[in-house]
Amino acid sequence: MPVFLKSPLLLALFVGLLLGCQPAAKEYRTTLFSFGTLIDISFWGVEKDKADSVIKEVEKDLQYMHYAWHAWQPGPMGRMNMLLQTTAPFSANPSVLGPIIKARELAIASDHLFNPAISELIGLWGFHSDDLPKGPPPAAEKIKALLAQKPRMDDISIENVRMKSRNPHVKLDLGGVAKGYGIEQIMTLLKNHGISNAIVNTGGDLKAIGQHGKRPWRVGIRDPRKKQAVLATLDVKDGESVFTSGDYERFYEYEGRRYHHIIDPRTGYPAQGTRSVTLIHPDAGTADAAATALFVAGPKDWRRIARRMGIRAVMLVDDTGAIHITPEMQARVNFITPPGNLRVSKIN
Ligand code: AMP
Ligand code: MG
């Protein structure tokens, strides 16, 4: 024992110091329920007490965002949708302004294939309910009538907290971007608490910061036609978001046909030709909206929309099971079984 530790007081201090310096528990994992789904959160190298207290804040923030941005339950978004219909200017609740400004930018970048102004149409298809619709699909005339109203995000003007729509048929459903925008807010909260190694994953839509110890965070990309089966794995780099839009997430079958929740704003019907789109982008809100937009764009047009939205790493599974992939995504994924039909193409 070193001489200076022969004093009992100093010895106690030394032991205390040693205990205080103990390495933090390695992985901390928890699951929350918010945004109508399970959210898995993992931290690396964070003490349990600290992690527990940060998670309490995360949970509160998620619940508030879910309430504020909900597409069909009463709340700030419901009020805003009522006021947009009047076409008169009004003071918007600041809690909805951030995601709406972002959603408008992303809608324009996507050439309006990501169009959160089509809430009426999504409601007509029966997706504004926690329970899935059973069919039959809506009448063609009703779909046509809503399409003729041409609601778009650029109908909305925003100046500070003053907002107005020039089109009374604009009604917002942020379901295609809210999770991503929300995850981005949560990552900022984690960083502000000094957490630098974390992953927030809502059923395959996720963002990671830092690493899982000495290796990157590793995630699976779901096979759109096999429940629980993983098509490929992917190592997520610091600050990357990975988002997937799929026709298996919310759908019903009627007379042998699948009707899913991603509506093509040009036709008014569920977008055709795609089973799933997975992509990588630093910003979770952009990744979320872009996955929805590229799904709508389909196997022929996805490159054009990806280019417009600044997305480079993309994988699209089309309705024949063929996998369309960019070289940037191909370099990142490890397929569980080598795909039979892989089409590599550049975005330019
Ligand atoms: P995601 O799972 O991110 O692709 O989002 C799907 C959700 O976005 C749907 O449940 C609708 O609430 C909404 N949505 C459906 N079609 C569109 C669309 N074309 N543009 C924007 N949001 C949409
Ligand atoms: Mg989305």
PDB file of C-alpha atoms and ligand atoms in Angstrom, residues 176-177 245 288-289 292, ligand 2:
ATOM      1  CA  GLY A 176     -45.068  10.667 -42.938  1.00  0.00           C
ATOM      2  CA  VAL A 177     -42.551  12.963 -41.198  1.00  0.00           C
ATOM      3  CA  SER A 245     -41.510   3.181 -45.761  1.00  0.00           C
ATOM      4  CA  ASP A 288     -38.646  10.042 -42.983  1.00  0.00           C
ATOM      5  CA  ALA A 289     -40.293  12.302 -45.571  1.00  0.00           C
ATOM      6  CA  THR A 292     -42.437   8.234 -48.072  1.00  0.00           C
TER       7      THR A 292
HETATM    8 MG    MG B   2     -41.946   8.707 -43.777  1.00  0.00          MG
END
